Coordinates of C-alpha atoms and ligand atoms in Angstrom, one line a residue:
X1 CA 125.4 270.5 24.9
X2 CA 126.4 272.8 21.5
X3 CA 125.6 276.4 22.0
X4 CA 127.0 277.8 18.8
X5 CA 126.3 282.1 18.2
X6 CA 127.1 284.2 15.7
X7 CA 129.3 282.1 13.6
X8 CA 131.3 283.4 10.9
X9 CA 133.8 281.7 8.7
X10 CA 136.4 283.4 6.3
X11 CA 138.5 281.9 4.0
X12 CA 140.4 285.1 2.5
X13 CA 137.7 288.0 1.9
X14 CA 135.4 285.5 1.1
X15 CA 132.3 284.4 3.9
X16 CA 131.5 281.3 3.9
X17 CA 129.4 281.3 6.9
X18 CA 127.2 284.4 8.3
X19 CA 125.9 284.8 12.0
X20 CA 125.2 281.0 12.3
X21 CA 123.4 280.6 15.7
X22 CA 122.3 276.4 16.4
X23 CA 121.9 274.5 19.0
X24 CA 122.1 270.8 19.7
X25 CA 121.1 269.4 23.0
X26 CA 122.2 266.3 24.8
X27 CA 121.2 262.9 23.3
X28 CA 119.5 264.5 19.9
X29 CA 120.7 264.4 16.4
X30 CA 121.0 267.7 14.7
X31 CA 120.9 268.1 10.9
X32 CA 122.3 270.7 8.7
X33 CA 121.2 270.5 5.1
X34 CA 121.3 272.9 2.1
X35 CA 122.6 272.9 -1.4
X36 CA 126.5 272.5 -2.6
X37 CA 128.7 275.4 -1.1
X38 CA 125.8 276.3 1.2
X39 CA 128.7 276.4 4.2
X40 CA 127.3 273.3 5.7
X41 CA 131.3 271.7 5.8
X42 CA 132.5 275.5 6.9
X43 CA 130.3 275.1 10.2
X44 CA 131.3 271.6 11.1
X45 CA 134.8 272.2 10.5
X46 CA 134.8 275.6 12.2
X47 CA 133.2 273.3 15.3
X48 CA 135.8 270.9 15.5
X49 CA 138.7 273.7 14.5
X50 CA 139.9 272.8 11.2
X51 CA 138.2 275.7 9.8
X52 CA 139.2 279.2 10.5
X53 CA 137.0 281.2 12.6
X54 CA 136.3 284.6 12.1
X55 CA 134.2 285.7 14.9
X56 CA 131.7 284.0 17.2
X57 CA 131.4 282.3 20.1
X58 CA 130.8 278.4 20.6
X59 CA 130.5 276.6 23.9
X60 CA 130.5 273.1 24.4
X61 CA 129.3 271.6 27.4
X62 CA 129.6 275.0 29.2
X63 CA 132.9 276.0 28.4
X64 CA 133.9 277.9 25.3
X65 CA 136.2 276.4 22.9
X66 CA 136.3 278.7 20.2
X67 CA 140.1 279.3 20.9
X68 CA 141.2 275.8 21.0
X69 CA 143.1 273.9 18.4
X70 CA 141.9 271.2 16.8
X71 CA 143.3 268.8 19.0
X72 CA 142.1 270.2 22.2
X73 CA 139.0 270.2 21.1
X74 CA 139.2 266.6 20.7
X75 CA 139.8 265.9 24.6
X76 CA 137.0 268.4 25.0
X77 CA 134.7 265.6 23.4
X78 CA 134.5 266.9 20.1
X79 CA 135.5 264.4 16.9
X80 CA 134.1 264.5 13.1
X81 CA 134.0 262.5 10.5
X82 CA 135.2 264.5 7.4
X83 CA 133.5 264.9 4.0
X84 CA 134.5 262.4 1.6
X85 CA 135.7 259.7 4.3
X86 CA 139.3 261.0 4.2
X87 CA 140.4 257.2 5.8
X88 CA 144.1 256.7 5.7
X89 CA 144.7 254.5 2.7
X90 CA 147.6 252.9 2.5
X91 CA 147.5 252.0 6.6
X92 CA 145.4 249.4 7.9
X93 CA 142.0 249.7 9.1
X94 CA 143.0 248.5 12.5
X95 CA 145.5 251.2 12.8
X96 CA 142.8 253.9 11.4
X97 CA 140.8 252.7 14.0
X98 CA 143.8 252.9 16.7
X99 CA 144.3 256.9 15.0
X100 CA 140.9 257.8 16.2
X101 CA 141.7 256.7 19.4
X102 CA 145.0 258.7 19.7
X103 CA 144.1 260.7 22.8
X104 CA 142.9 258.0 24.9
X105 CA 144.9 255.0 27.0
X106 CA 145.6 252.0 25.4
X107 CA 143.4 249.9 27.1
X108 CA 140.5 251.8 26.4
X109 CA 141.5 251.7 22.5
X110 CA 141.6 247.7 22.9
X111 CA 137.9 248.4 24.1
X112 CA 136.8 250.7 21.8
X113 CA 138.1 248.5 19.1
X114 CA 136.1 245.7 20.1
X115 CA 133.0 247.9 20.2
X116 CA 133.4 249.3 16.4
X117 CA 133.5 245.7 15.0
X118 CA 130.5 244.6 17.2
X119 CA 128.6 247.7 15.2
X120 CA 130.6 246.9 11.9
X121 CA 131.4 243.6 11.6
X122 CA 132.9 244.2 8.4
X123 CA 135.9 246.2 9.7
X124 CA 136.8 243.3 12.1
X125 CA 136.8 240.8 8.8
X126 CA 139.0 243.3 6.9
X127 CA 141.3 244.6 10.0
X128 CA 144.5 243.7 8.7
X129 CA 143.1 245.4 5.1
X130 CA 144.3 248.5 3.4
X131 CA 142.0 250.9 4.1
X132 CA 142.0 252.0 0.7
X133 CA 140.8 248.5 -0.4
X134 CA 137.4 248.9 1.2
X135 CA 134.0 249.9 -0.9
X136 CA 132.7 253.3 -0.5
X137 CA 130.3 252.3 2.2
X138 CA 133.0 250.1 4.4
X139 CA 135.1 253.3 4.2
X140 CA 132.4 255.2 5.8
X141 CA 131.8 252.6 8.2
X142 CA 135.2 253.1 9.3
X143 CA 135.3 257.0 9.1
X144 CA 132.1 257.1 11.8
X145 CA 133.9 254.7 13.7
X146 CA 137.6 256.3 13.6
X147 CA 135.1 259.2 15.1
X148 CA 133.5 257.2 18.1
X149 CA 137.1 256.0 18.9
X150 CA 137.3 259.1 20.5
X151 CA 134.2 259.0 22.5
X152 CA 133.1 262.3 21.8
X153 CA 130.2 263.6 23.5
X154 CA 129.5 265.4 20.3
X155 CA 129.8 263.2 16.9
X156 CA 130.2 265.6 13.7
X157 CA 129.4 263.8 10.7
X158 CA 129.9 265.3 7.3
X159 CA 127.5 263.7 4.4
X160 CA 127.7 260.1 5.5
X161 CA 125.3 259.0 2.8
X162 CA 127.7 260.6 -0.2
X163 CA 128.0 258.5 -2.9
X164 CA 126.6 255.5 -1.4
X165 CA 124.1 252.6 -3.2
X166 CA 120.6 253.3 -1.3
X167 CA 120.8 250.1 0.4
X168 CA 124.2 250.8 2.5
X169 CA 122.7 254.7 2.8
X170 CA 119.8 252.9 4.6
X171 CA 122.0 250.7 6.6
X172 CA 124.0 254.2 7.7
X173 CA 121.1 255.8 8.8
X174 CA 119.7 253.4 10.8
X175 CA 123.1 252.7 12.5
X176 CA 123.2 256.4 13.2
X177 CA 119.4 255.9 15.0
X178 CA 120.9 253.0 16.8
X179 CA 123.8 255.2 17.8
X180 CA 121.5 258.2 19.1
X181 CA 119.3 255.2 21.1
X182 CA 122.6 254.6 22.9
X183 CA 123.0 258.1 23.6
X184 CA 125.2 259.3 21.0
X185 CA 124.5 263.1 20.2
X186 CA 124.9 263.8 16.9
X187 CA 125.6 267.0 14.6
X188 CA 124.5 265.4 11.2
X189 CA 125.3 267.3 7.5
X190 CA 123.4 266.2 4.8
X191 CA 122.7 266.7 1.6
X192 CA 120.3 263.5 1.5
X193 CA 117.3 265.8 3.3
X194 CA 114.6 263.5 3.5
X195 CA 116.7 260.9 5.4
X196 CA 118.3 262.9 7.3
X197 CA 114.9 264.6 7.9
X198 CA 114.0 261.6 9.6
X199 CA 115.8 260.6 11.8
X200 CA 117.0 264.2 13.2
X201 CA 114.8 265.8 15.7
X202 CA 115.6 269.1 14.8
X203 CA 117.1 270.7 11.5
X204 CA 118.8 273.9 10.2
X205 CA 118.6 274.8 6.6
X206 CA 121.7 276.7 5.5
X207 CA 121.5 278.7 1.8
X208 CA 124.8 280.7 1.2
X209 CA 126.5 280.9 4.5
X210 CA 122.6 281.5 6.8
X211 CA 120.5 279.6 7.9
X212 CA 117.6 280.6 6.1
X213 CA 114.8 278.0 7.8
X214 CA 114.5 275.8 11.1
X215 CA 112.3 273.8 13.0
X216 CA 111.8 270.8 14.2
X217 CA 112.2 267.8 11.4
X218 CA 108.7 266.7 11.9
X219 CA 107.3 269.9 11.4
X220 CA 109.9 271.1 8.5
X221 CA 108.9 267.7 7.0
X222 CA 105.4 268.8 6.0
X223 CA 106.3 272.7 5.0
X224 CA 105.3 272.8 1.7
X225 CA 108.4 275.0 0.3
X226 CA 110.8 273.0 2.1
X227 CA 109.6 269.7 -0.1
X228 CA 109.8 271.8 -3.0
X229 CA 113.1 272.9 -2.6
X230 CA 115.0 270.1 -0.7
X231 CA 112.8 266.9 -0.7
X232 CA 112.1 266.6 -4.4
X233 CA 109.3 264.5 -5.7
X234 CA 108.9 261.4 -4.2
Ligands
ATP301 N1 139.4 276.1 2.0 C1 138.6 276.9 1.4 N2 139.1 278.0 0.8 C2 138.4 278.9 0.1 N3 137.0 278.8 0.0 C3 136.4 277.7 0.5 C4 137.2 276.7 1.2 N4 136.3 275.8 1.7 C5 135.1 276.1 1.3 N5 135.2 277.3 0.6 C6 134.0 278.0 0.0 O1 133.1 278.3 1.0 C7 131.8 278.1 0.6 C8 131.1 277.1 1.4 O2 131.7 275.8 1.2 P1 131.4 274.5 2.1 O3 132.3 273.5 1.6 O4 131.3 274.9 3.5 O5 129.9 274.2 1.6 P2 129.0 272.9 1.7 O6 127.7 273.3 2.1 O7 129.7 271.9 2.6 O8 129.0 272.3 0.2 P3 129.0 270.8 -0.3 O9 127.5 270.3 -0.2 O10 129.4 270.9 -1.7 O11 129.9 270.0 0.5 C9 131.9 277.7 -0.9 O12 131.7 278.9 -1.6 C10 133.3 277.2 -1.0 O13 133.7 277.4 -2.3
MG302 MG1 130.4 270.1 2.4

């Protein structure tokens, strides 16, 4: 679905992000993990085109949208959820819901709506709610929704488990399994390897702008360096 080659991200004269090649094919979820300033938010945010991109090429679903802006690339079927939730505070979380959905007919929204409180009940009980007034996990909840309003065939989610209390991380990740079951393909930064680890099928390690290790999770799971360095003691 994502054919992503020879990414490179500037900001200024500084690199962020070196010849980045990944993949992600239909139906899997991808991770990215790796260290603070690794580049992991540079690549998702060059994907969905909030990022500048200094050279490369990435092709979505055939056709390659390295030139379009941001909200093109929307329509395309591309939407993320940011780093650090980013939910509009001060409007409800109905209408943060109804912003994800801002390229797509009304009725649709109605729909989609409907389908992001059946997954999080929570944001129907609080619809009429400041957005700001919701706990750290809620606000997550309703970042990955505002994303699916969209109905992107590509979800980009930005460290969904930061900050979190291990119980609502574990609630995240198994709603982003449940998500994938449906057929949701997912491009998945983390910093939380194991977890995300284990419920990607695939996973790039990114040190200092390169990926410097991937593999398939089940396999990168039991490499002995990769514990060392990213899974910590259990
Ligand atoms: N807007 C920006 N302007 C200048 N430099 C930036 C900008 N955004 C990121 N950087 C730099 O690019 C490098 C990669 O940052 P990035 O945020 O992509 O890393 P990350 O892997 O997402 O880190 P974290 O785990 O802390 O979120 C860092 O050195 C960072 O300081
Ligand atoms: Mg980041």
């Amino acid at each position: 679905m994502l054919r992503v080659r020879d990414l490179q991200v500037a900001y200024g004269p500084v690199i962020a992000v070196k010849n980045v090649s990944l993949d992600v094919a239909s139906g899997a979820i991808v991770s990215l993990i790796g260290p603070n300033g690794a580049g992991k938010s540079s690549i998702l945010n060059a994907l969905s085109g909030v990022a500048p991109l200094k050279s490369g090429s990435i092709v979505f679903n055939g056709r390659d949208i390295s030139r379009m802006s941001a909200h093109q690339r929307v329509s395309a079927g591309i939407a993320q959820a940011p780093e650090g939730r980013r939910v509009l505070a001060g409007m409800s979380v109905r209408e943060n819901l109804e912003l994800g959905g801002y390229r797509r007919p009304a009725k649709e929204v109605r729909e989609n709506i409907g389908k992001m409180e059946e997954y999080f009940p929570v944001l129907r009980q609080k619809s009429k709610m400041a957005a700001g007034s919701l706990s750290g996990g809620e606000q997550q909840m309703l970042a990955i929704a505002r994303g699916l309003m969209a109905r992107p065939g590509l979800l980009l989610l930005d460290e969904p488990s930061l900050g979190l209390a291990p119980l609502v991380v574990r609630f995240i990740f198994e709603f982003l399994e449940r998500l994938r079951d449906e057929g949701q393909t997912i491009l998945l930064v983390e910093q939380n390897a194991r977890e995300a680890m284990e419920i990607s099928s695939y996973a790039y390690v990114i040190e200092s702008g390169r990926i410097v290790v991937e593999g398939a999770s089940r396999e990168l799971r039991r490499d002995a360096a990769i514990e060392r360095a990213y899974l910590g003691l259990a």
